[in-house]
Tab-separated table of C-alpha atoms in Angstrom:
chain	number	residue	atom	x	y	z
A	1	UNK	CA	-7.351	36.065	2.539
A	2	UNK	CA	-8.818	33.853	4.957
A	3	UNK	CA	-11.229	34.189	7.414
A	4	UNK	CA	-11.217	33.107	11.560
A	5	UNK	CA	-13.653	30.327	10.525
A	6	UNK	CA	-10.854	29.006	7.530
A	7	UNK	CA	-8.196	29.056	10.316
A	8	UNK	CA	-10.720	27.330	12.520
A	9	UNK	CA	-11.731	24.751	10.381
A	10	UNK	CA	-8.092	24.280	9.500
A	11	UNK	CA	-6.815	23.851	13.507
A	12	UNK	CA	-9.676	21.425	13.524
A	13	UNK	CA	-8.591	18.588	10.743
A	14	UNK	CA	-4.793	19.386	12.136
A	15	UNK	CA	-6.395	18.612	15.842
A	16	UNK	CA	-8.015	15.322	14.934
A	17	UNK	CA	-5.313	13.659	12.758
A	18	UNK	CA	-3.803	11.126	14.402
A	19	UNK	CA	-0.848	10.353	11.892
A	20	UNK	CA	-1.781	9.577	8.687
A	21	UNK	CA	-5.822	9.205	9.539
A	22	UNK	CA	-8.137	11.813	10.766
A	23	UNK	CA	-10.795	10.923	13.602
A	24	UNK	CA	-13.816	12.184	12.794
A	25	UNK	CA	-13.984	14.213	15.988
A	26	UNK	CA	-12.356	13.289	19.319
A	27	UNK	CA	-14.319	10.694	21.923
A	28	UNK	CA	-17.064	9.862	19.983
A	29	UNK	CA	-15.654	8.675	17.088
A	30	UNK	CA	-12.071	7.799	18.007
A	31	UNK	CA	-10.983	5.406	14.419
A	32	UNK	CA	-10.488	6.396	11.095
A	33	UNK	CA	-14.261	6.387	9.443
A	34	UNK	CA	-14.811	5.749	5.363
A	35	UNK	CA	-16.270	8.610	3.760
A	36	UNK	CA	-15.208	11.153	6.680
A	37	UNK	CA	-12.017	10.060	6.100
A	38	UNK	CA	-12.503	11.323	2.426
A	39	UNK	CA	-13.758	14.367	3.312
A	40	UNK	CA	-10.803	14.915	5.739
A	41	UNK	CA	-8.497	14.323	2.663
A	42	UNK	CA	-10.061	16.738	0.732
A	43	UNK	CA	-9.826	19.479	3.706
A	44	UNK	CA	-6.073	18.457	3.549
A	45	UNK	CA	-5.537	18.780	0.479
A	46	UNK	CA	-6.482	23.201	0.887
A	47	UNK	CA	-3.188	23.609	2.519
A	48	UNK	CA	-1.196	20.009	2.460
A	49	UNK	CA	-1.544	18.070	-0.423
A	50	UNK	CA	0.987	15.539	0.872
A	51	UNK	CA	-1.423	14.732	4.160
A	52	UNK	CA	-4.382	14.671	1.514
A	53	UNK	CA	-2.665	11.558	-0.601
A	54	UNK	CA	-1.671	10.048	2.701
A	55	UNK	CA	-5.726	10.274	4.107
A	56	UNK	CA	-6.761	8.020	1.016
A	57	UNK	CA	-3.444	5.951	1.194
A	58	UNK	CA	-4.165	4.948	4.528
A	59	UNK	CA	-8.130	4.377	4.041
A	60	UNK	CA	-6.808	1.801	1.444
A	61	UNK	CA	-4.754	0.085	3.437
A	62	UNK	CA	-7.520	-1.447	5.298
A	63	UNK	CA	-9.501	-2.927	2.443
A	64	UNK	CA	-10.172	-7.148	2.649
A	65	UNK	CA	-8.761	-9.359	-0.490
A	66	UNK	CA	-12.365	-9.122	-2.049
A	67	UNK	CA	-12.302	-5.436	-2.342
A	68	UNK	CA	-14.497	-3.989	-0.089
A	69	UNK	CA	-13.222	-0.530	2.342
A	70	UNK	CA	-14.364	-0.908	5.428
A	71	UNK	CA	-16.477	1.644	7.303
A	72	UNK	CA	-14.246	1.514	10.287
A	73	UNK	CA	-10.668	0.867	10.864
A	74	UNK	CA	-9.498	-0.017	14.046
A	75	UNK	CA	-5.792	1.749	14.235
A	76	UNK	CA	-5.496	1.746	17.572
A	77	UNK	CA	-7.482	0.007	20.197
A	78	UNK	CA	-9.933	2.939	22.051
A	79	UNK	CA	-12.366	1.621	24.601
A	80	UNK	CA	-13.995	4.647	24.273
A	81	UNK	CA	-15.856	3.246	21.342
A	82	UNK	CA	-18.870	0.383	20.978
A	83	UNK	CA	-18.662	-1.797	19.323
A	84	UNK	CA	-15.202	-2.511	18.841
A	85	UNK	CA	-12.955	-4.547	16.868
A	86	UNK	CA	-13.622	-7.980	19.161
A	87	UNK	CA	-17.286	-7.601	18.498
A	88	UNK	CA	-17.178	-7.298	14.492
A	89	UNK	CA	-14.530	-9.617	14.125
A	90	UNK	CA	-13.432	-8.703	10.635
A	91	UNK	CA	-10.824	-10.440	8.766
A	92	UNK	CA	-9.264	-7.510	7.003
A	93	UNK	CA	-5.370	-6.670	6.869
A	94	UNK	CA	-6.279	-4.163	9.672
A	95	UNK	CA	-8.720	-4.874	12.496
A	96	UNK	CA	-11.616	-3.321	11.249
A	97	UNK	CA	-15.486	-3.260	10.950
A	98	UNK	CA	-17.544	-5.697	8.083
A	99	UNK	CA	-19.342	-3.754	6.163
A	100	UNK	CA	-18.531	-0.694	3.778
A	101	UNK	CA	-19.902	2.919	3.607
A	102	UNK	CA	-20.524	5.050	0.172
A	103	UNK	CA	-17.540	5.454	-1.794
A	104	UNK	CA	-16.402	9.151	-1.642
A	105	UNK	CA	-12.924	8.337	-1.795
A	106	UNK	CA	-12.510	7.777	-5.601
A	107	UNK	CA	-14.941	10.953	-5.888
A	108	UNK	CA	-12.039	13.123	-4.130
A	109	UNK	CA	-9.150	11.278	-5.065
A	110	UNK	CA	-9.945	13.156	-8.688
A	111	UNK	CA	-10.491	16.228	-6.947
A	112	UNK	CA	-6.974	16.193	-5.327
A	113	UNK	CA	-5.451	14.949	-8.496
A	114	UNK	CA	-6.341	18.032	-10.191
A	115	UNK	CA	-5.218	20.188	-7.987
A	116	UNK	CA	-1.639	19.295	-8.731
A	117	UNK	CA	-1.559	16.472	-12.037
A	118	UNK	CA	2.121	16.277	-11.674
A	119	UNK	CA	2.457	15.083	-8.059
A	120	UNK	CA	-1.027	13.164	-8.513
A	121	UNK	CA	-0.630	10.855	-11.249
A	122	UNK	CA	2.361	8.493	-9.272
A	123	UNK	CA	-1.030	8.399	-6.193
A	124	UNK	CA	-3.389	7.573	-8.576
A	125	UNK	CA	-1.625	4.544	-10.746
A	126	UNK	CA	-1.125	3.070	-7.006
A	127	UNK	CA	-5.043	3.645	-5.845
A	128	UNK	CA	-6.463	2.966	-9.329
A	129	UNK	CA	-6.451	-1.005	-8.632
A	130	UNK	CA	-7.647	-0.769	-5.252
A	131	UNK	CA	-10.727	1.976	-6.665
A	132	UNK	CA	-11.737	-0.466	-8.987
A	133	UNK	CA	-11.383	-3.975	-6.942
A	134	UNK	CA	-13.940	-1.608	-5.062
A	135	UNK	CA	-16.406	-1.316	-6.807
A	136	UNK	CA	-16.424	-4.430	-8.664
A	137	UNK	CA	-17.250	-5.998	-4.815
A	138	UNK	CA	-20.441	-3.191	-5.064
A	139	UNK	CA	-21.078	-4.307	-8.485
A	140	UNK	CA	-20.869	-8.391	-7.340
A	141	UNK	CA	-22.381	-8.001	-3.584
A	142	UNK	CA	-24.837	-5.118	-3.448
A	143	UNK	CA	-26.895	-4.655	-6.478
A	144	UNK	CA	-31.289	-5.631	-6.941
A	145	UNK	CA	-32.287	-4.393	-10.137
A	146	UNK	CA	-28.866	-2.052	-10.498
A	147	UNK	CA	-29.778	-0.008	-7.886
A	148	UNK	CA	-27.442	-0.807	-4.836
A	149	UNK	CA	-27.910	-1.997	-1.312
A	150	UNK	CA	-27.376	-1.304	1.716
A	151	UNK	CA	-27.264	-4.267	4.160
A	152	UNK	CA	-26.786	-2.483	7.754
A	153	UNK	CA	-28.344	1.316	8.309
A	154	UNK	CA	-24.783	2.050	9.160
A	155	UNK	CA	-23.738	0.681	6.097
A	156	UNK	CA	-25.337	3.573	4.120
A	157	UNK	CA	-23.669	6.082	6.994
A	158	UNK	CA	-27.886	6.976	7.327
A	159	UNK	CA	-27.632	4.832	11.043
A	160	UNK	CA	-31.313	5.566	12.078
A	161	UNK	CA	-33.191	7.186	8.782
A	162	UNK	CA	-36.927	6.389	8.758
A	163	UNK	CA	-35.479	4.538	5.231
A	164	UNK	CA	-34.505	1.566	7.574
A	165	UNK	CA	-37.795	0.959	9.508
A	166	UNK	CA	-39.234	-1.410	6.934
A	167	UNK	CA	-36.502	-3.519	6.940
A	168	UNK	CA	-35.567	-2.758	10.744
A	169	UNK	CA	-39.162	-4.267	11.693
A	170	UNK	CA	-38.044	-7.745	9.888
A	171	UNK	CA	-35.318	-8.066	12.630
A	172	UNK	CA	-36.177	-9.965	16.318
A	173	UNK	CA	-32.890	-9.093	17.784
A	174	UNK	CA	-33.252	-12.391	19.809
A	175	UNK	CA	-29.841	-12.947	21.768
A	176	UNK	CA	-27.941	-9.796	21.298
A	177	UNK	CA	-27.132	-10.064	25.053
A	178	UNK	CA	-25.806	-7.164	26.907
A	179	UNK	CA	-24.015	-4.379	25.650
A	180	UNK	CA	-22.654	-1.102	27.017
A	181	UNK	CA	-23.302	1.627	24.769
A	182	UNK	CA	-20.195	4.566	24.386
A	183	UNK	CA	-21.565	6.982	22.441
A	184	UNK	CA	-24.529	8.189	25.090
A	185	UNK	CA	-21.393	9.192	27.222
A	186	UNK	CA	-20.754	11.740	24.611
A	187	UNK	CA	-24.011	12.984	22.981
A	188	UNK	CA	-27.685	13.701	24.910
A	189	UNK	CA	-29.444	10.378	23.947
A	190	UNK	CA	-32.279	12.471	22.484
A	191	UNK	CA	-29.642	13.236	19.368
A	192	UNK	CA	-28.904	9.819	18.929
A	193	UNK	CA	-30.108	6.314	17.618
A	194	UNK	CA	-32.531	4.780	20.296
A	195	UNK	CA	-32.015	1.112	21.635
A	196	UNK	CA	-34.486	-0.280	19.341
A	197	UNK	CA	-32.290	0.474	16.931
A	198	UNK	CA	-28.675	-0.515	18.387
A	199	UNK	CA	-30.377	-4.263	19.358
A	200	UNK	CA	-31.069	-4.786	15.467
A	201	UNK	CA	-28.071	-2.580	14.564
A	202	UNK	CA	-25.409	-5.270	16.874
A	203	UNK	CA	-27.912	-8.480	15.871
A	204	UNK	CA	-27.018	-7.610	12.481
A	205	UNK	CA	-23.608	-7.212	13.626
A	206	UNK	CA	-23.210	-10.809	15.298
A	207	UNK	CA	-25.260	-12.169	12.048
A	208	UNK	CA	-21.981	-10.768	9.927
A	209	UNK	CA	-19.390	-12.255	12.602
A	210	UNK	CA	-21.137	-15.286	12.908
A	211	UNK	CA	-20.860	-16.116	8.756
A	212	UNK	CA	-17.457	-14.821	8.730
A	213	UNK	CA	-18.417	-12.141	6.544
A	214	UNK	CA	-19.171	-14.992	3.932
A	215	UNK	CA	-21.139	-12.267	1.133
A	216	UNK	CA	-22.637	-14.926	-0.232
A	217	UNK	CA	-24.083	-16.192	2.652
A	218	UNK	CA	-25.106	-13.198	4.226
A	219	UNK	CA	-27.113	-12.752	0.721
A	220	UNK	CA	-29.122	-15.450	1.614
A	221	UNK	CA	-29.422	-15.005	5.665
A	222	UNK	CA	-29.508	-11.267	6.089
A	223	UNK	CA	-32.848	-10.245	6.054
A	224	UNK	CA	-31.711	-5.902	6.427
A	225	UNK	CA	-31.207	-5.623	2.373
A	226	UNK	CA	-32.580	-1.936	1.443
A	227	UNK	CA	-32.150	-0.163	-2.551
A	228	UNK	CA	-30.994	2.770	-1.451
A	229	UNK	CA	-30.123	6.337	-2.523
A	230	UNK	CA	-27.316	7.100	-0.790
A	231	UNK	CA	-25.548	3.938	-1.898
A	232	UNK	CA	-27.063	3.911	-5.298
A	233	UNK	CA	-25.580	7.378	-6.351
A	234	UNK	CA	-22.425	7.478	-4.578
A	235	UNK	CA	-21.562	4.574	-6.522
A	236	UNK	CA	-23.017	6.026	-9.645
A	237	UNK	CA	-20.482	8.912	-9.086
A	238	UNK	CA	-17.554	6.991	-7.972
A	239	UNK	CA	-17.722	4.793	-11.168
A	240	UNK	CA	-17.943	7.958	-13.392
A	241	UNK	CA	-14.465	9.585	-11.580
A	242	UNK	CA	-12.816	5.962	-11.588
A	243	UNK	CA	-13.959	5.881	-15.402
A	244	UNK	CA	-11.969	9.734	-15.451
A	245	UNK	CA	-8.971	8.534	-13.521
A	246	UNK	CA	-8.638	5.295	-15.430
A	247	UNK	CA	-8.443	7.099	-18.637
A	248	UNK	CA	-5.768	9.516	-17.608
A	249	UNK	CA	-3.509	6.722	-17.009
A	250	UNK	CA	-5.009	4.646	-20.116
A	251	UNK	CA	-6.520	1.956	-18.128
A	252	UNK	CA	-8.889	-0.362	-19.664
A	253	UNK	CA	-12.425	1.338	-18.251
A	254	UNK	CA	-15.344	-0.983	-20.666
A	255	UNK	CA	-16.034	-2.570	-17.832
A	256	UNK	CA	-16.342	0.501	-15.987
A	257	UNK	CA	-18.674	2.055	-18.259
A	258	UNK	CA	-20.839	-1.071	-18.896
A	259	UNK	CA	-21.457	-1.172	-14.906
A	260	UNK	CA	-22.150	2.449	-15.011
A	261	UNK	CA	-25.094	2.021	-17.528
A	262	UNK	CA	-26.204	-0.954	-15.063
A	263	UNK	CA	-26.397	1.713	-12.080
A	264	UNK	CA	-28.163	4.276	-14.079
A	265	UNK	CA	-30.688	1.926	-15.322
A	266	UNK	CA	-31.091	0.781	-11.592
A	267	UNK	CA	-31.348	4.124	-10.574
A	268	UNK	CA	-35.060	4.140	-12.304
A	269	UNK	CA	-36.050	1.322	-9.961
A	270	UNK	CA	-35.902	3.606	-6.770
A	271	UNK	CA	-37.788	6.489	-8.679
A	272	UNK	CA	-41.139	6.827	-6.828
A	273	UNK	CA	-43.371	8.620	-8.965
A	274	UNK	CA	-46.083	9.901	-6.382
A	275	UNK	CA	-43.500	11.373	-4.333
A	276	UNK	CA	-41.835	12.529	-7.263
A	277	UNK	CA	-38.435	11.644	-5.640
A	278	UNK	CA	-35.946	8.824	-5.498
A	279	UNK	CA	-36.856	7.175	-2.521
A	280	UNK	CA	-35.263	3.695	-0.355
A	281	UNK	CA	-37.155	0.946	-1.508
A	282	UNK	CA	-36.887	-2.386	0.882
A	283	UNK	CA	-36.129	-5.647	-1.256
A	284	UNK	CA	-38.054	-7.811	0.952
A	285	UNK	CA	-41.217	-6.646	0.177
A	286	UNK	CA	-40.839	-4.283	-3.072
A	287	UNK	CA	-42.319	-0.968	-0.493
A	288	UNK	CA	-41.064	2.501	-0.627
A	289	UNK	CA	-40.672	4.649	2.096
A	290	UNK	CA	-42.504	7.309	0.810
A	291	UNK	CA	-40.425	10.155	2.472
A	292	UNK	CA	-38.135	12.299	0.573
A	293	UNK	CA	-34.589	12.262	2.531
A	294	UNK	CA	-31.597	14.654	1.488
A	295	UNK	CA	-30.172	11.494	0.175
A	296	UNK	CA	-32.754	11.401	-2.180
A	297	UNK	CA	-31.332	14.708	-3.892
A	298	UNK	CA	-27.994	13.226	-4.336
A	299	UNK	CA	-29.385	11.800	-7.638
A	300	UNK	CA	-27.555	15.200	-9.087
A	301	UNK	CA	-23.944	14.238	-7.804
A	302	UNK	CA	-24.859	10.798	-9.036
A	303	UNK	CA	-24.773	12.017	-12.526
A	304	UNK	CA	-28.520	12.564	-13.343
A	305	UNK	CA	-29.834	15.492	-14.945
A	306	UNK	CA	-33.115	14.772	-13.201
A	307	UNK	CA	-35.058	17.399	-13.866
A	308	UNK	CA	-38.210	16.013	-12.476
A	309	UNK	CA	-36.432	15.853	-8.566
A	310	UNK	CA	-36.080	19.655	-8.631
A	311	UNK	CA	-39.632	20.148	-7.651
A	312	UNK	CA	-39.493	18.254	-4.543
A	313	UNK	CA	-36.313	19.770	-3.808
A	314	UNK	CA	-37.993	23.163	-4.160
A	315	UNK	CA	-40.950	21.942	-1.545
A	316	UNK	CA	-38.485	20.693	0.459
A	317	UNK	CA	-36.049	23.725	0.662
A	318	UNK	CA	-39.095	25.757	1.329
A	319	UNK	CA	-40.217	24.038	4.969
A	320	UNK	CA	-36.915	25.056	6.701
A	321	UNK	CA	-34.494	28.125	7.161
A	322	UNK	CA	-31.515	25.877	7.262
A	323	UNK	CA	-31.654	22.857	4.651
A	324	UNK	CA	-31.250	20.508	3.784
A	325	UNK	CA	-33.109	18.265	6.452
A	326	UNK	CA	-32.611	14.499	6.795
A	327	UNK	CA	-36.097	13.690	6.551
A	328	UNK	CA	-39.175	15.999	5.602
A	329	UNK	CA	-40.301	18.352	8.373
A	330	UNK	CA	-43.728	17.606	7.220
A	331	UNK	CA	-43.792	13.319	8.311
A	332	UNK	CA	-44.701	12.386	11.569
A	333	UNK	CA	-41.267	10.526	12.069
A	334	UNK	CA	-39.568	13.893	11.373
A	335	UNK	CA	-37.181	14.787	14.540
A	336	UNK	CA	-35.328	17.889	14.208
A	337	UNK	CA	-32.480	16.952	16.827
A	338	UNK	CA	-32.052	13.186	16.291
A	339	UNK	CA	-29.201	12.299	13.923
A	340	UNK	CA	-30.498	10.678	10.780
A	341	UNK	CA	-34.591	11.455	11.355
A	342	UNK	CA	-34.780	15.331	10.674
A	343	UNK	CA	-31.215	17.296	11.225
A	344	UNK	CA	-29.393	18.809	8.055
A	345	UNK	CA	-25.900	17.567	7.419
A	346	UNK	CA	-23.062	19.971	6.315
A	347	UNK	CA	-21.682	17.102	4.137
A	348	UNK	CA	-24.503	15.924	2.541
A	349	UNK	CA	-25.242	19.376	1.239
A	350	UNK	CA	-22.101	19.634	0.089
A	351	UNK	CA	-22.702	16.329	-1.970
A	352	UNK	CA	-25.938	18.054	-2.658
A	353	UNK	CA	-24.849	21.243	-4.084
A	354	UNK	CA	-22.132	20.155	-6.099
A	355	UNK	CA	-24.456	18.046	-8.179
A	356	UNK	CA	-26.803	20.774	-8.527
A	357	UNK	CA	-24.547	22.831	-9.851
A	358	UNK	CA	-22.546	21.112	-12.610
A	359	UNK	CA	-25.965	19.806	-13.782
A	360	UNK	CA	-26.526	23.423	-13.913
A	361	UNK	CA	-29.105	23.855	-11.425
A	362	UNK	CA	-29.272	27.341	-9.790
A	363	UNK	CA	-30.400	25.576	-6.532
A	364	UNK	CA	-26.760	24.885	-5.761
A	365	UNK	CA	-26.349	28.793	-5.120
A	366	UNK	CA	-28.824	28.784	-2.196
A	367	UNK	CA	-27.788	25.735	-0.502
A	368	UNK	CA	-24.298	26.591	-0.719
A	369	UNK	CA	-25.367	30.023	1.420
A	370	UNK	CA	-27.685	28.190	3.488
A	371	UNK	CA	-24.812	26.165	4.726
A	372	UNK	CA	-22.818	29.130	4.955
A	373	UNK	CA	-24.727	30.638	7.504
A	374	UNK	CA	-25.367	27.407	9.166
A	375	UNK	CA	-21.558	26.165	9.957
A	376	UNK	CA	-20.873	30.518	10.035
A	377	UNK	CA	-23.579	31.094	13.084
A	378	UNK	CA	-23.367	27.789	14.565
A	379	UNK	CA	-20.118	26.455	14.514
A	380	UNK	CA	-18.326	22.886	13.176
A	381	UNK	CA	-20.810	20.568	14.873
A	382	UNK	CA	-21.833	17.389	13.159
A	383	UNK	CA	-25.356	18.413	12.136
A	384	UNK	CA	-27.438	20.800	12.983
A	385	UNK	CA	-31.509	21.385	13.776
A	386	UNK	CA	-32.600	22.244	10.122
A	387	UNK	CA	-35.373	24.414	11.948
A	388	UNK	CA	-33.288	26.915	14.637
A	389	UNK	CA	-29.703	25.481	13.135
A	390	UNK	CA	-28.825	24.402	17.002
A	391	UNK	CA	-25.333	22.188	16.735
A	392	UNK	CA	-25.809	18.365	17.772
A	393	UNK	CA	-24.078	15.460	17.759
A	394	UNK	CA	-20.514	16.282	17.738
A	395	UNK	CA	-18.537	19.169	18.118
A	396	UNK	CA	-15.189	20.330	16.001
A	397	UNK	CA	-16.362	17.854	13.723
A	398	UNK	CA	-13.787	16.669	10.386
A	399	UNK	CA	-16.191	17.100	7.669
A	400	UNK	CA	-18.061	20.048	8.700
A	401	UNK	CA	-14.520	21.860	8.761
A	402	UNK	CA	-13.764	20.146	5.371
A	403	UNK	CA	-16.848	21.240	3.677
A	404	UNK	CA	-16.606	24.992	5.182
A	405	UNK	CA	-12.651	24.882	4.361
A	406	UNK	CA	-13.534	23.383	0.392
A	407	UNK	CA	-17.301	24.826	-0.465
A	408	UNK	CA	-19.243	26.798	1.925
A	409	UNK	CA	-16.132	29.531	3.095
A	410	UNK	CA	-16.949	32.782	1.148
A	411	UNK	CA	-13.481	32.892	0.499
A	412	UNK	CA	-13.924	30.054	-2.076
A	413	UNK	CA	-16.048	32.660	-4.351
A	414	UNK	CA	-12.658	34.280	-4.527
């Protein structure tokens, strides 16, 4: 039986597909985005399995000969949108950004295989290649110590988390130039990333352009190189599910699993032990940023039993009526309404929860309700104030009607 909010969420992903992709909501984000495109597949895949395979299929078709997905990719030309394809100059099969975001599509690809093995198992012998060409680039291009980098705040989908500020503060954005900014047009600039940020955020950019995307080079030059959590345990659990997937086709997976040990031992390295969380840890100079973020409890959905998280997570739960916040209410960088410094993602407790629960902690339970009555009382926005649950960002937003449509809708108790 569903409810108004399933037919909602539902009229929502069937709103912003645009034939074969989904937007993640309309005007602000007018191209087919990385992991909200997964997300979108997996909201699909409750009512149209065919659209779901078709999500991922198309992701794929944007990914550059050395294996990395792109974050963006440009379909259609939108002017609507900074910056565009002509700034990042990418030399993909599709116009498309240079850098990637975490890898949720090989996480969900299993997902939607399982709901129907029959029709799945054709989709994923033709993705399998193109899943692990992926994360062999994260396994060449993105690794210090095993735990895995991101090299532009975007990157990481986290645009302006307090993670970043280390490595932000290395950056003189000297000749960025001028640049009209889209997304203010859309959003109150108090929800979104300051300039301060979008100088380094396009200098880093024009650094990527200017090497032609050359890793190697950009290893050497780019001085943004962060060990973070949100990359370090998305690839964690995408290795693990292209591990599953390549066995039920009877792929050869020892690489696979040798690169998986590499990630969990790498996983120790961002392991602060007086915060008693995993924590973003900036190469440059070896700091931590000493802040537990809700991508530091995706160590769960990573794979980790990690006991020793779950009392931070408690502390943290505790401090707001609608977790799980982006950054801890109690640091003086903590901003309830701006996007990565203090709001509470739908998705990312999602990510969250599921962890928690099939490492069998009862946590999942109560953040599972807590988004309930979040999306429930405040609609499909793109996050929410973790301490009144106000919307913000965007509104009738993909993933927040995927996650209510595949986790947080009572009527998937039933």
């Amino acid at each position: 039986m569903q409810t108004n909010m399933d037919r909602e969420a539902k009229a929502i992903l069937l709103a912003n597909d645009r034939g074969g992709y989904t937007i993640p909501t309309e005007g602000l984000y007018p191209y087919q985005w990385n992991w909200d495109s997964a997300f979108a597949a997996l909201g699909f895949a409750e009512f149209d399995l065919a659209r779901a395979w078709e999500e991922l299929e198309t992701l794929f078709l944007g990914q550059w000969s050395d294996g990395m997905v792109p974050h963006i990719i440009f379909h259609k030309p939108d002017p609507r949108y900074f910056p565009g394809p002509d700034v990042w100059g990418g030399i993909g099969p599709i116009p498309s950004s240079g850098i990637t975001q975490p890898p949720i599509a090989p996480v969900f690809a299993r997902r939607i295989y399982e709901k129907n093995p029959e029709v799945g198992l054709a989709k994923v012998k033709a993705l399998y290649p193109k899943m692990v060409a992926w994360m062999d680039w994260f396994m060449a291009w993105r690794l210090d110590q095993g735990a895995v980098c991101t090299t532009h705040p975007w990157e990481s989908g986290r645009d302006n988390s307090p993670d970043w500020d280390t490595a932000m503060n290395l950056i003189d954005p000297v000749d960025v130039g001028e640049y009209q900014r889209r997304d203010l047009s859309h959003v109150d600039a108090d929800m979104r990333p300051k300039k301060w940020d979008y100088d380094r955020y396009i200098w880093l950019v024009n650094q990527g352009r200017n090497n032609d995307w050359d890793q190697e080079k950009l290893l050497e030059s780019n001085p943004f190189r962060v060990a973070d959590p949100t990359m370090t345990f998305t690839v964690m659990r995408a290795m693990r599910d292209v591990i599953a997937l390549g066995e039920i086709i009877g792929a050869d997976v020892s690489k696979q699993i040798t690169d998986l040990e590499v990630l969990e031992a790498g996983a120790e390295t961002i392991w602060n032990t007086e915060l008693g969380a995993y924590d973003a840890r900036t190469v440059a100079t070896g700091s931590f940023t000493g802040v537990a973020s809700n991508a530091s409890f995706l160590c769960w959905y990573g794979g980790l039993k990690a006991e020793r998280a779950l009392t931070r997570l408690d502390k943290t739960l505790a401090k707001t009526p609608y977790p799980v916040p982006s950054h801890d209410p109690d640091s003086p960088r903590f901003d309830a309404m701006r996007y990565w410094r203090g709001p509470s993602w739908g998705f990312m407790n999602m990510l969250i929860g599921l962890g928690l629960e099939e490492q069998g902690h009862a946590q999942s339970d109560q953040i599972r309700l807590a988004t309930r009555r979040l999306i429930g009382d405040y609609g499909f926005a793109e996050y929410f104030n973790p301490l009144t649950g106000a919307p913000a960002g965007g509104q009738s937003f993909t993933w927040t009607a995927a996650v209510w449509l595949t986790w947080a809708s009572p009527t998937k108790e039933v």
